[in-house]
mmCIF file of C-alpha atoms in Angstrom:
data_model
loop_
_atom_site.group_PDB
_atom_site.id
_atom_site.type_symbol
_atom_site.label_atom_id
_atom_site.label_comp_id
_atom_site.label_asym_id
_atom_site.label_seq_id
_atom_site.Cartn_x
_atom_site.Cartn_y
_atom_site.Cartn_z
ATOM 1 C CA MET U 167 65.630 104.614 91.629
ATOM 2 C CA ILE U 168 62.031 105.496 90.786
ATOM 3 C CA THR U 169 59.596 107.444 93.019
ATOM 4 C CA THR U 170 56.034 108.711 92.709
ATOM 5 C CA LYS U 171 54.373 111.708 94.307
ATOM 6 C CA ILE U 172 51.151 113.728 94.037
ATOM 7 C CA LEU U 173 51.502 117.508 94.255
ATOM 8 C CA LEU U 174 49.975 120.806 93.228
ATOM 9 C CA TYR U 175 52.223 122.106 90.461
ATOM 10 C CA LYS U 176 52.418 125.820 91.264
ATOM 11 C CA SER U 177 54.750 126.620 88.367
ATOM 12 C CA LYS U 178 51.890 126.174 85.882
ATOM 13 C CA LYS U 179 49.235 128.715 86.820
ATOM 14 C CA LYS U 180 46.342 129.195 84.361
ATOM 15 C CA ALA U 181 44.575 132.453 83.552
ATOM 16 C CA ASP U 182 41.658 131.474 85.841
ATOM 17 C CA ASP U 183 44.043 131.191 88.836
ATOM 18 C CA THR U 184 43.946 127.399 88.912
ATOM 19 C CA PHE U 185 46.944 125.067 89.213
ATOM 20 C CA PRO U 186 47.355 121.482 87.958
ATOM 21 C CA ILE U 187 47.358 118.508 90.257
ATOM 22 C CA VAL U 188 50.113 116.259 88.922
ATOM 23 C CA LEU U 189 51.458 112.789 89.455
ATOM 24 C CA ARG U 190 55.219 113.199 89.419
ATOM 25 C CA ILE U 191 57.315 110.150 88.530
ATOM 26 C CA THR U 192 61.030 110.581 89.106
ATOM 27 C CA TYR U 193 63.390 108.098 87.491
ATOM 28 C CA ASP U 194 67.177 108.499 87.621
ATOM 29 C CA ARG U 195 66.563 111.981 89.065
ATOM 30 C CA LYS U 196 64.570 113.030 86.014
ATOM 31 C CA PRO U 197 60.955 114.027 86.790
ATOM 32 C CA LYS U 198 58.004 113.355 84.482
ATOM 33 C CA TYR U 199 54.576 114.887 85.099
ATOM 34 C CA ILE U 200 51.087 113.560 84.434
ATOM 35 C CA PHE U 201 48.425 116.258 84.701
ATOM 36 C CA LEU U 202 45.259 115.079 86.464
ATOM 37 C CA ALA U 203 42.996 118.085 87.187
ATOM 38 C CA TYR U 204 43.026 121.863 87.792
ATOM 39 C CA ILE U 205 41.956 123.499 91.072
ATOM 40 C CA LYS U 206 42.541 126.719 92.993
ATOM 41 C CA GLU U 207 45.196 126.733 95.686
ATOM 42 C CA LYS U 208 42.610 127.290 98.434
ATOM 43 C CA ASP U 209 41.029 123.908 97.583
ATOM 44 C CA TRP U 210 44.234 121.897 98.029
ATOM 45 C CA ASN U 211 45.338 120.233 101.286
ATOM 46 C CA PHE U 212 49.136 120.286 101.275
ATOM 47 C CA LYS U 213 49.347 117.819 104.177
ATOM 48 C CA THR U 214 47.077 115.071 102.884
ATOM 49 C CA LEU U 215 47.842 115.840 99.217
ATOM 50 C CA ARG U 216 44.176 115.681 98.419
ATOM 51 C CA VAL U 217 41.391 118.066 97.348
ATOM 52 C CA LYS U 218 39.481 119.715 100.187
ATOM 53 C CA ASN U 219 35.761 119.243 100.719
ATOM 54 C CA SER U 220 35.328 122.872 99.681
ATOM 55 C CA HIS U 221 35.743 121.864 96.032
ATOM 56 C CA PRO U 222 32.487 120.663 94.405
ATOM 57 C CA GLN U 223 34.242 117.749 92.636
ATOM 58 C CA ASN U 224 36.510 116.782 95.492
ATOM 59 C CA GLN U 225 35.376 113.143 95.631
ATOM 60 C CA SER U 226 35.818 112.367 91.912
ATOM 61 C CA ILE U 227 39.205 114.150 91.719
ATOM 62 C CA ASN U 228 40.484 112.412 94.856
ATOM 63 C CA ASN U 229 39.376 109.043 93.433
ATOM 64 C CA LEU U 230 41.287 109.887 90.238
ATOM 65 C CA ILE U 231 44.397 110.721 92.303
ATOM 66 C CA ILE U 232 44.159 107.450 94.260
ATOM 67 C CA ASN U 233 43.606 105.328 91.138
ATOM 68 C CA LYS U 234 46.411 106.914 89.075
ATOM 69 C CA LEU U 235 48.884 106.684 91.955
ATOM 70 C CA ALA U 236 47.995 103.039 92.554
ATOM 71 C CA LEU U 237 48.272 102.279 88.846
ATOM 72 C CA ALA U 238 51.731 103.883 88.664
ATOM 73 C CA GLU U 239 52.987 101.904 91.655
ATOM 74 C CA ASN U 240 51.536 98.645 90.295
ATOM 75 C CA LEU U 241 53.214 99.142 86.900
ATOM 76 C CA ILE U 242 56.550 99.825 88.595
ATOM 77 C CA LEU U 243 56.172 96.750 90.829
ATOM 78 C CA GLU U 244 55.212 94.615 87.817
ATOM 79 C CA SER U 245 58.357 95.676 85.941
ATOM 80 C CA ARG U 246 60.511 94.905 88.966
ATOM 81 C CA ARG U 247 58.817 91.543 89.503
ATOM 82 C CA LYS U 248 59.492 90.557 85.883
ATOM 83 C CA ASN U 249 63.038 91.869 86.267
ATOM 84 C CA GLU U 250 62.474 94.065 83.213
ATOM 85 C CA HIS U 251 64.136 97.327 82.310
ATOM 86 C CA ILE U 252 61.781 100.095 83.474
ATOM 87 C CA ASP U 253 60.455 101.886 80.417
ATOM 88 C CA ILE U 254 59.341 105.171 81.950
ATOM 89 C CA LYS U 255 57.725 106.408 78.730
ATOM 90 C CA GLN U 256 55.664 103.251 78.433
ATOM 91 C CA ILE U 257 54.565 103.496 82.070
ATOM 92 C CA ILE U 258 53.479 107.106 81.605
ATOM 93 C CA ARG U 259 51.518 106.231 78.461
ATOM 94 C CA LYS U 260 49.671 103.454 80.295
ATOM 95 C CA ILE U 261 48.884 105.717 83.232
ATOM 96 C CA LYS U 262 47.509 108.416 80.938
ATOM 97 C CA LEU U 263 45.294 105.944 79.114
ATOM 98 C CA ASP U 264 44.752 103.698 82.148
ATOM 99 C CA ARG U 265 44.937 100.427 80.194
ATOM 100 C CA VAL U 266 46.902 97.827 82.075
ATOM 101 C CA GLY U 267 47.352 94.583 80.122
ATOM 102 C CA GLN U 268 46.297 96.003 76.737
ATOM 103 C CA GLN U 269 49.039 95.776 74.147
ATOM 104 C CA THR U 270 50.115 98.911 72.354
ATOM 105 C CA PHE U 271 50.819 99.167 68.630
ATOM 106 C CA TYR U 272 54.575 99.052 69.266
ATOM 107 C CA GLU U 273 54.364 96.081 71.631
ATOM 108 C CA LEU U 274 52.249 93.957 69.287
ATOM 109 C CA THR U 275 54.406 94.871 66.271
ATOM 110 C CA GLU U 276 57.613 93.891 68.059
ATOM 111 C CA THR U 277 56.059 90.537 68.986
ATOM 112 C CA HIS U 278 54.923 90.039 65.390
ATOM 113 C CA LEU U 279 58.406 90.794 64.049
ATOM 114 C CA LYS U 280 59.900 88.155 66.337
ATOM 115 C CA GLU U 281 57.332 85.631 65.059
ATOM 116 C CA LEU U 282 58.190 86.423 61.430
ATOM 117 C CA LYS U 283 61.863 85.758 62.165
ATOM 118 C CA GLN U 284 61.063 82.480 63.882
ATOM 119 C CA LEU U 285 58.949 81.455 60.876
ATOM 120 C CA LYS U 286 61.862 82.450 58.581
ATOM 121 C CA LYS U 287 59.690 84.901 56.664
ATOM 122 C CA TYR U 288 62.603 87.236 56.128
ATOM 123 C CA ALA U 289 61.154 89.236 53.223
ATOM 124 C CA SER U 290 58.052 90.184 55.244
ATOM 125 C CA TYR U 291 60.241 90.828 58.276
ATOM 126 C CA ARG U 292 62.480 93.224 56.358
ATOM 127 C CA ASN U 293 59.549 95.096 54.786
ATOM 128 C CA TYR U 294 57.715 95.429 58.120
ATOM 129 C CA VAL U 295 60.828 96.663 59.927
ATOM 130 C CA ARG U 296 61.246 99.354 57.272
ATOM 131 C CA SER U 297 57.617 100.447 57.576
ATOM 132 C CA PHE U 298 57.684 100.255 61.389
ATOM 133 C CA ASN U 299 60.777 102.460 61.636
ATOM 134 C CA SER U 300 59.223 104.975 59.253
ATOM 135 C CA PHE U 301 56.022 105.061 61.312
ATOM 136 C CA LYS U 302 57.960 105.603 64.547
ATOM 137 C CA LYS U 303 59.788 108.508 62.951
ATOM 138 C CA PHE U 304 56.470 110.026 61.832
ATOM 139 C CA ASN U 305 54.977 109.634 65.317
ATOM 140 C CA LYS U 306 58.135 110.962 67.024
ATOM 141 C CA ASN U 307 58.671 107.548 68.619
ATOM 142 C CA GLU U 308 55.493 107.943 70.673
ATOM 143 C CA ASP U 309 53.654 104.641 71.122
ATOM 144 C CA LEU U 310 49.866 104.489 70.940
ATOM 145 C CA TYR U 311 46.956 102.140 71.403
ATOM 146 C CA PHE U 312 45.153 100.758 68.386
ATOM 147 C CA GLU U 313 42.004 102.858 68.785
ATOM 148 C CA GLN U 314 44.270 105.893 68.518
ATOM 149 C CA ILE U 315 45.111 104.836 64.947
ATOM 150 C CA THR U 316 42.216 106.748 63.422
ATOM 151 C CA LEU U 317 41.275 107.837 59.914
ATOM 152 C CA ALA U 318 42.601 111.302 60.754
ATOM 153 C CA LEU U 319 45.968 109.876 61.847
ATOM 154 C CA LEU U 320 46.264 107.738 58.694
ATOM 155 C CA LYS U 321 45.483 110.751 56.481
ATOM 156 C CA LYS U 322 48.121 112.752 58.344
ATOM 157 C CA LEU U 323 50.603 109.891 57.842
ATOM 158 C CA GLU U 324 49.792 109.785 54.112
ATOM 159 C CA ILE U 325 50.496 113.523 53.741
ATOM 160 C CA TYR U 326 53.770 113.064 55.668
ATOM 161 C CA LEU U 327 54.920 110.189 53.422
ATOM 162 C CA VAL U 328 53.946 111.947 50.186
ATOM 163 C CA ALA U 329 55.924 115.008 51.331
ATOM 164 C CA LYS U 330 58.908 112.663 51.751
ATOM 165 C CA ASN U 331 58.537 111.758 48.036
ATOM 166 C CA LEU U 332 57.920 108.090 48.782
ATOM 167 C CA GLY U 333 56.720 106.019 45.830
ATOM 168 C CA GLN U 334 53.379 104.249 45.554
ATOM 169 C CA ASP U 335 54.946 100.909 46.527
ATOM 170 C CA SER U 336 56.319 102.350 49.777
ATOM 171 C CA LEU U 337 52.985 103.974 50.593
ATOM 172 C CA TYR U 338 51.143 100.720 49.960
ATOM 173 C CA ASN U 339 53.625 98.751 52.085
ATOM 174 C CA MET U 340 53.221 101.167 55.005
ATOM 175 C CA PHE U 341 49.426 101.079 55.149
ATOM 176 C CA SER U 342 49.317 97.356 54.389
ATOM 177 C CA PHE U 343 51.624 96.809 57.385
ATOM 178 C CA ILE U 344 49.385 98.902 59.684
ATOM 179 C CA ARG U 345 46.288 97.063 58.425
ATOM 180 C CA VAL U 346 47.887 93.658 59.091
ATOM 181 C CA MET U 347 48.768 94.704 62.648
ATOM 182 C CA TYR U 348 45.291 96.156 63.252
ATOM 183 C CA ASN U 349 43.611 92.942 62.055
ATOM 184 C CA LYS U 350 45.852 90.950 64.366
ATOM 185 C CA ALA U 351 44.961 93.248 67.278
ATOM 186 C CA ILE U 352 41.240 92.643 66.591
ATOM 187 C CA ARG U 353 41.779 88.853 66.541
ATOM 188 C CA LEU U 354 43.588 89.099 69.898
ATOM 189 C CA ASN U 355 40.832 91.296 71.374
ATOM 190 C CA GLU U 356 43.252 94.182 71.856
ATOM 191 C CA VAL U 357 40.833 96.548 70.090
ATOM 192 C CA GLU U 358 37.180 96.436 69.077
ATOM 193 C CA GLN U 359 36.144 96.057 65.435
ATOM 194 C CA LYS U 360 34.185 99.330 65.598
ATOM 195 C CA HIS U 361 37.462 101.271 65.754
ATOM 196 C CA TYR U 362 38.802 99.692 62.515
ATOM 197 C CA PRO U 363 39.957 102.643 60.344
ATOM 198 C CA PHE U 364 40.177 100.795 56.997
ATOM 199 C CA GLY U 365 37.522 99.976 54.411
ATOM 200 C CA ARG U 366 34.633 101.620 52.595
ATOM 201 C CA GLY U 367 34.041 105.158 53.800
ATOM 202 C CA LYS U 368 37.269 105.036 55.797
ATOM 203 C CA PHE U 369 40.912 104.749 54.740
ATOM 204 C CA THR U 370 41.363 102.717 51.552
ATOM 205 C CA LEU U 371 44.642 101.239 50.358
ATOM 206 C CA LYS U 372 45.656 102.327 46.888
ATOM 207 C CA THR U 373 47.197 99.323 45.144
ATOM 208 C CA PRO U 374 50.234 100.390 43.086
ATOM 209 C CA ASN U 375 49.510 100.110 39.381
ATOM 210 C CA ALA U 376 53.005 100.122 37.972
ATOM 211 C CA GLU U 377 53.416 99.962 34.217
ATOM 212 C CA LYS U 378 54.628 96.540 33.091
ATOM 213 C CA ILE U 379 56.837 96.692 30.010
ATOM 214 C CA GLY U 380 58.738 93.686 28.697
ATOM 215 C CA LEU U 381 61.358 93.296 26.002
ATOM 216 C CA ASN U 382 60.292 92.360 22.482
ATOM 217 C CA ILE U 383 61.789 89.600 20.311
ATOM 218 C CA GLU U 384 64.369 91.914 18.714
ATOM 219 C CA GLU U 385 65.583 93.107 22.119
ATOM 220 C CA ILE U 386 65.876 89.541 23.426
ATOM 221 C CA LYS U 387 67.945 88.715 20.323
ATOM 222 C CA ASP U 388 70.139 91.746 21.036
ATOM 223 C CA LEU U 389 70.816 90.312 24.502
ATOM 224 C CA GLU U 390 71.540 86.853 23.098
ATOM 225 C CA GLU U 391 73.991 88.197 20.504
ATOM 226 C CA LEU U 392 75.751 90.681 22.790
ATOM 227 C CA GLU U 393 79.439 89.752 23.101
ATOM 228 C CA LEU U 394 80.628 89.695 26.712
ATOM 229 C CA PRO U 395 83.762 88.240 28.368
ATOM 230 C CA GLU U 396 83.027 84.577 29.113
ATOM 231 C CA ASP U 397 83.812 84.598 32.856
ATOM 232 C CA SER U 398 82.568 88.100 33.613
ATOM 233 C CA SER U 399 79.796 88.989 36.049
ATOM 234 C CA LEU U 400 77.987 90.704 33.154
ATOM 235 C CA ASN U 401 77.953 87.461 31.175
ATOM 236 C CA HIS U 402 76.702 85.448 34.175
ATOM 237 C CA THR U 403 73.983 88.065 34.709
ATOM 238 C CA ARG U 404 72.907 87.987 31.052
ATOM 239 C CA ASN U 405 72.789 84.163 31.108
ATOM 240 C CA ALA U 406 70.759 84.088 34.330
ATOM 241 C CA PHE U 407 68.294 86.625 32.882
ATOM 242 C CA LEU U 408 67.843 84.601 29.680
ATOM 243 C CA PHE U 409 67.560 81.358 31.696
ATOM 244 C CA SER U 410 64.635 82.959 33.551
ATOM 245 C CA PHE U 411 63.036 84.281 30.356
ATOM 246 C CA TYR U 412 63.308 80.935 28.523
ATOM 247 C CA LEU U 413 61.478 79.269 31.434
ATOM 248 C CA ALA U 414 58.503 81.695 31.490
ATOM 249 C CA GLY U 415 60.048 84.133 33.934
ATOM 250 C CA ILE U 416 61.280 81.991 36.837
ATOM 251 C CA ARG U 417 61.794 84.275 39.825
ATOM 252 C CA PHE U 418 65.183 85.720 40.736
ATOM 253 C CA SER U 419 65.519 83.805 44.016
ATOM 254 C CA ASP U 420 64.741 80.504 42.287
ATOM 255 C CA VAL U 421 67.283 81.095 39.504
ATOM 256 C CA LEU U 422 70.127 82.029 41.849
ATOM 257 C CA THR U 423 69.481 79.093 44.203
ATOM 258 C CA MET U 424 68.861 76.597 41.370
ATOM 259 C CA ARG U 425 70.995 73.445 41.763
ATOM 260 C CA TRP U 426 72.130 70.843 39.275
ATOM 261 C CA ASP U 427 70.176 68.143 41.082
ATOM 262 C CA ALA U 428 67.006 69.937 39.897
ATOM 263 C CA ILE U 429 67.915 68.883 36.320
ATOM 264 C CA ARG U 430 66.855 65.325 35.516
ATOM 265 C CA ASP U 431 66.056 63.586 32.216
ATOM 266 C CA GLY U 432 65.904 66.814 30.249
ATOM 267 C CA ARG U 433 63.499 68.427 32.702
ATOM 268 C CA LEU U 434 63.675 70.966 35.492
ATOM 269 C CA TYR U 435 62.127 69.936 38.841
ATOM 270 C CA TYR U 436 62.003 72.548 41.582
ATOM 271 C CA ALA U 437 59.951 74.044 44.414
ATOM 272 C CA MET U 438 59.388 77.797 44.290
ATOM 273 C CA ARG U 439 60.956 79.556 47.284
ATOM 274 C CA LYS U 440 58.004 81.954 47.468
ATOM 275 C CA ASN U 441 55.310 79.361 48.201
ATOM 276 C CA GLN U 442 57.025 75.948 47.956
ATOM 277 C CA LYS U 443 54.888 74.993 44.931
ATOM 278 C CA LEU U 444 56.381 72.061 43.046
ATOM 279 C CA ASP U 445 56.851 72.471 39.318
ATOM 280 C CA SER U 446 58.411 70.669 36.378
ATOM 281 C CA LEU U 447 59.285 72.073 32.953
ATOM 282 C CA GLU U 448 60.877 70.500 29.898
ATOM 283 C CA LEU U 449 64.168 72.235 29.166
ATOM 284 C CA PRO U 450 64.069 74.250 25.925
ATOM 285 C CA ILE U 451 67.112 73.960 23.642
ATOM 286 C CA LYS U 452 68.229 77.487 24.548
ATOM 287 C CA VAL U 453 68.242 76.590 28.264
ATOM 288 C CA ILE U 454 70.294 73.460 27.574
ATOM 289 C CA ALA U 455 72.815 75.627 25.709
ATOM 290 C CA ILE U 456 73.216 77.839 28.805
ATOM 291 C CA LEU U 457 73.540 74.817 31.103
ATOM 292 C CA GLU U 458 76.319 73.389 28.938
ATOM 293 C CA LYS U 459 78.372 76.522 29.605
ATOM 294 C CA TYR U 460 78.244 75.932 33.369
ATOM 295 C CA GLU U 461 78.372 72.142 33.602
ATOM 296 C CA LEU U 462 82.167 72.100 34.049
ATOM 297 C CA TYR U 463 81.887 74.356 37.107
ATOM 298 C CA LYS U 464 79.523 72.241 39.238
ATOM 299 C CA GLU U 465 82.073 71.716 42.008
ATOM 300 C CA ASP U 466 83.424 75.278 41.913
ATOM 301 C CA ASN U 467 79.870 76.611 42.263
ATOM 302 C CA LYS U 468 79.062 74.116 45.060
ATOM 303 C CA GLY U 469 76.267 72.461 43.127
ATOM 304 C CA LEU U 470 74.651 75.717 42.053
ATOM 305 C CA ILE U 471 74.054 76.330 38.343
ATOM 306 C CA PHE U 472 75.068 79.992 38.526
ATOM 307 C CA PRO U 473 78.048 81.204 40.580
ATOM 308 C CA PHE U 474 76.491 84.179 42.398
ATOM 309 C CA LEU U 475 75.807 82.486 45.773
ATOM 310 C CA ARG U 476 78.646 79.957 45.867
ATOM 311 C CA LYS U 477 80.087 81.605 49.026
ATOM 312 C CA CYS U 478 76.742 81.678 50.824
ATOM 313 C CA ASP U 479 76.075 79.544 53.928
ATOM 314 C CA PHE U 480 73.119 77.419 52.794
ATOM 315 C CA ASP U 481 72.619 76.067 56.319
ATOM 316 C CA ASN U 482 71.553 79.546 57.417
ATOM 317 C CA ASP U 483 68.194 80.667 55.998
ATOM 318 C CA GLU U 484 68.685 84.252 57.097
ATOM 319 C CA ALA U 485 72.089 84.359 55.385
ATOM 320 C CA ILE U 486 70.498 83.054 52.161
ATOM 321 C CA HIS U 487 67.807 85.719 52.291
ATOM 322 C CA ARG U 488 70.379 88.454 52.952
ATOM 323 C CA ALA U 489 72.574 87.222 50.084
ATOM 324 C CA LEU U 490 69.620 87.172 47.680
ATOM 325 C CA HIS U 491 68.643 90.687 48.695
ATOM 326 C CA ASN U 492 72.184 91.987 48.152
ATOM 327 C CA HIS U 493 72.627 90.159 44.846
ATOM 328 C CA ASN U 494 69.315 91.444 43.542
ATOM 329 C CA THR U 495 70.743 94.954 43.725
ATOM 330 C CA TYR U 496 74.054 93.788 42.238
ATOM 331 C CA VAL U 497 72.448 91.893 39.331
ATOM 332 C CA ASN U 498 70.113 94.778 38.480
ATOM 333 C CA LYS U 499 73.103 97.136 38.325
ATOM 334 C CA ASN U 500 74.715 94.694 35.894
ATOM 335 C CA LEU U 501 71.540 94.579 33.802
ATOM 336 C CA LYS U 502 71.544 98.364 33.562
ATOM 337 C CA LYS U 503 75.071 98.184 32.090
ATOM 338 C CA ILE U 504 74.051 95.341 29.770
ATOM 339 C CA ALA U 505 71.049 97.320 28.469
ATOM 340 C CA LYS U 506 73.370 100.189 27.614
ATOM 341 C CA LEU U 507 75.791 97.870 25.786
ATOM 342 C CA ALA U 508 72.938 96.222 23.874
ATOM 343 C CA LYS U 509 71.405 99.658 23.105
ATOM 344 C CA ILE U 510 68.137 98.716 24.809
ATOM 345 C CA GLU U 511 66.348 101.868 25.930
ATOM 346 C CA LYS U 512 63.810 100.134 28.188
ATOM 347 C CA LYS U 513 64.521 99.803 31.894
ATOM 348 C CA LEU U 514 66.081 96.378 32.442
ATOM 349 C CA THR U 515 65.794 94.532 35.756
ATOM 350 C CA PHE U 516 65.682 90.826 36.478
ATOM 351 C CA HIS U 517 61.900 90.891 36.884
ATOM 352 C CA ILE U 518 61.641 92.172 33.302
ATOM 353 C CA ALA U 519 62.456 88.591 32.210
ATOM 354 C CA ARG U 520 58.967 87.629 33.406
ATOM 355 C CA HIS U 521 57.383 90.687 31.766
ATOM 356 C CA SER U 522 59.241 89.912 28.539
ATOM 357 C CA PHE U 523 57.789 86.409 28.387
ATOM 358 C CA GLY U 524 54.327 87.902 28.905
ATOM 359 C CA ASN U 525 54.940 90.540 26.259
ATOM 360 C CA ILE U 526 56.182 88.109 23.612
ATOM 361 C CA SER U 527 53.617 85.390 24.368
ATOM 362 C CA GLY U 528 50.797 87.956 23.991
ATOM 363 C CA SER U 529 47.712 86.089 22.795
ATOM 364 C CA LYS U 530 49.665 83.167 21.313
ATOM 365 C CA ILE U 531 49.147 80.866 24.313
ATOM 366 C CA PRO U 532 45.799 79.944 25.951
ATOM 367 C CA VAL U 533 45.367 81.618 29.315
ATOM 368 C CA GLN U 534 45.057 78.235 31.087
ATOM 369 C CA MET U 535 48.530 77.282 29.824
ATOM 370 C CA LEU U 536 49.930 80.669 30.803
ATOM 371 C CA GLN U 537 48.551 80.153 34.302
ATOM 372 C CA LYS U 538 50.564 76.930 34.567
ATOM 373 C CA LEU U 539 53.711 78.497 33.109
ATOM 374 C CA TYR U 540 53.483 81.520 35.417
ATOM 375 C CA ARG U 541 52.691 79.209 38.345
ATOM 376 C CA HIS U 542 49.688 81.334 39.409
ATOM 377 C CA SER U 543 47.194 79.805 41.880
ATOM 378 C CA ASP U 544 44.248 81.711 40.418
ATOM 379 C CA ILE U 545 43.545 82.107 36.707
ATOM 380 C CA ALA U 546 42.147 85.587 37.407
ATOM 381 C CA THR U 547 45.682 86.610 38.423
ATOM 382 C CA THR U 548 46.947 85.388 35.048
ATOM 383 C CA VAL U 549 44.245 87.285 33.170
ATOM 384 C CA ARG U 550 45.060 90.516 35.034
ATOM 385 C CA TYR U 551 48.798 90.027 34.537
ATOM 386 C CA GLN U 552 48.557 89.219 30.823
ATOM 387 C CA SER U 553 46.247 92.181 30.187
ATOM 388 C CA ASN U 554 49.344 94.359 30.616
ATOM 389 C CA PHE U 555 50.833 92.839 27.459
ATOM 390 C CA ASP U 556 48.063 91.491 25.209
ATOM 391 C CA HIS U 557 46.437 94.468 23.462
ATOM 392 C CA THR U 558 45.200 92.499 20.439
ATOM 393 C CA LEU U 559 41.468 92.989 21.030
ATOM 394 C CA THR U 560 41.669 96.664 22.033
ATOM 395 C CA ASP U 561 43.944 97.456 19.072
ATOM 396 C CA LYS U 562 41.541 95.691 16.683
ATOM 397 C CA ALA U 563 38.527 97.470 18.194
ATOM 398 C CA LEU U 564 40.192 100.860 17.820
ATOM 399 C CA ASN U 565 41.188 100.203 14.218
ATOM 400 C CA ASP U 566 37.722 98.856 13.366
ATOM 401 C CA VAL U 567 36.186 102.126 14.515
ATOM 402 C CA LEU U 568 38.686 104.301 12.654
ATOM 403 C CA ASN U 569 38.740 102.236 9.446
ATOM 404 C CA PHE U 570 36.561 104.556 7.324
#
């Protein structure tokens, strides 16, 4: 049961002898109070529950009382009409801010998360859920409207996250998530553009600038020559890593879901899971050598080249995404062991296969060809990416200056 009542809250007397007028909402016998105004006891009519004419602002305060009480009762009736669970905290927030119909940050985010699931964008869904839960913890699970997400709040959030020792990637993901939701709120007319807290002179996102280090030729050879038990998970991991490297750094999800029907006439035909781009590459001799090791196990691996996901339900997209996420951790743990066995001191993860191709290719391949091999949409992306590995010009310039 839920009830509403206006009263003068005599337990909260201020130093100037005034008491608060409150709207009390009682739900399951637990009262919640919304403070409306402060007056002296002599100005309060305990029968009508209104401010007496003796108070100079009696009309405006009484209008406030009437409006807040009506709003509370309308919100309660609306929840009952929709047969929804009564969220007392949400009702109180809306009464305080007096914004019926306007979506809060939490409400719009929850709707957006449902849409991501329906669109099968599980990676974005997982990242946003992580950021959303972290934000709720920071804000003590208190919802807020978008114009309350100010520069000051974002700075406070940044200090909170840094104190938690979160890395640059996590920080970027958090503020990118908030920015996405804010832009959506503007498109839906839930908040005005003038309140936007991001951009020049406001809060700016700091893009993580992680160091990209790939293996060199000698280290790749060390991996190739490392002796591992034929049917071990370490051997399958090493082969999958090299398969990716030999094909210009094919992404982890594409390697693990790669099927034999993608191999035709000495070429690889596949669509990238990330953006569904179609691609075709001639199979290098070293790739063919890896494929020959797995050809006998086509049926055992249910048509997959590598055995990692053979138990996965490929009719369930969410199950595939979950399996890839779990195996990414598993494979990277294997690569850490492999690096130790091969006496490679660099950090080794599956994504390093892509960095290694960039490192070894250096300036040997024209950037237009690298763009095709990397499957980048924009050549500028390729130039930025390859600048992490090709230091030919800067090295020459430095030596030219010092050659005296």
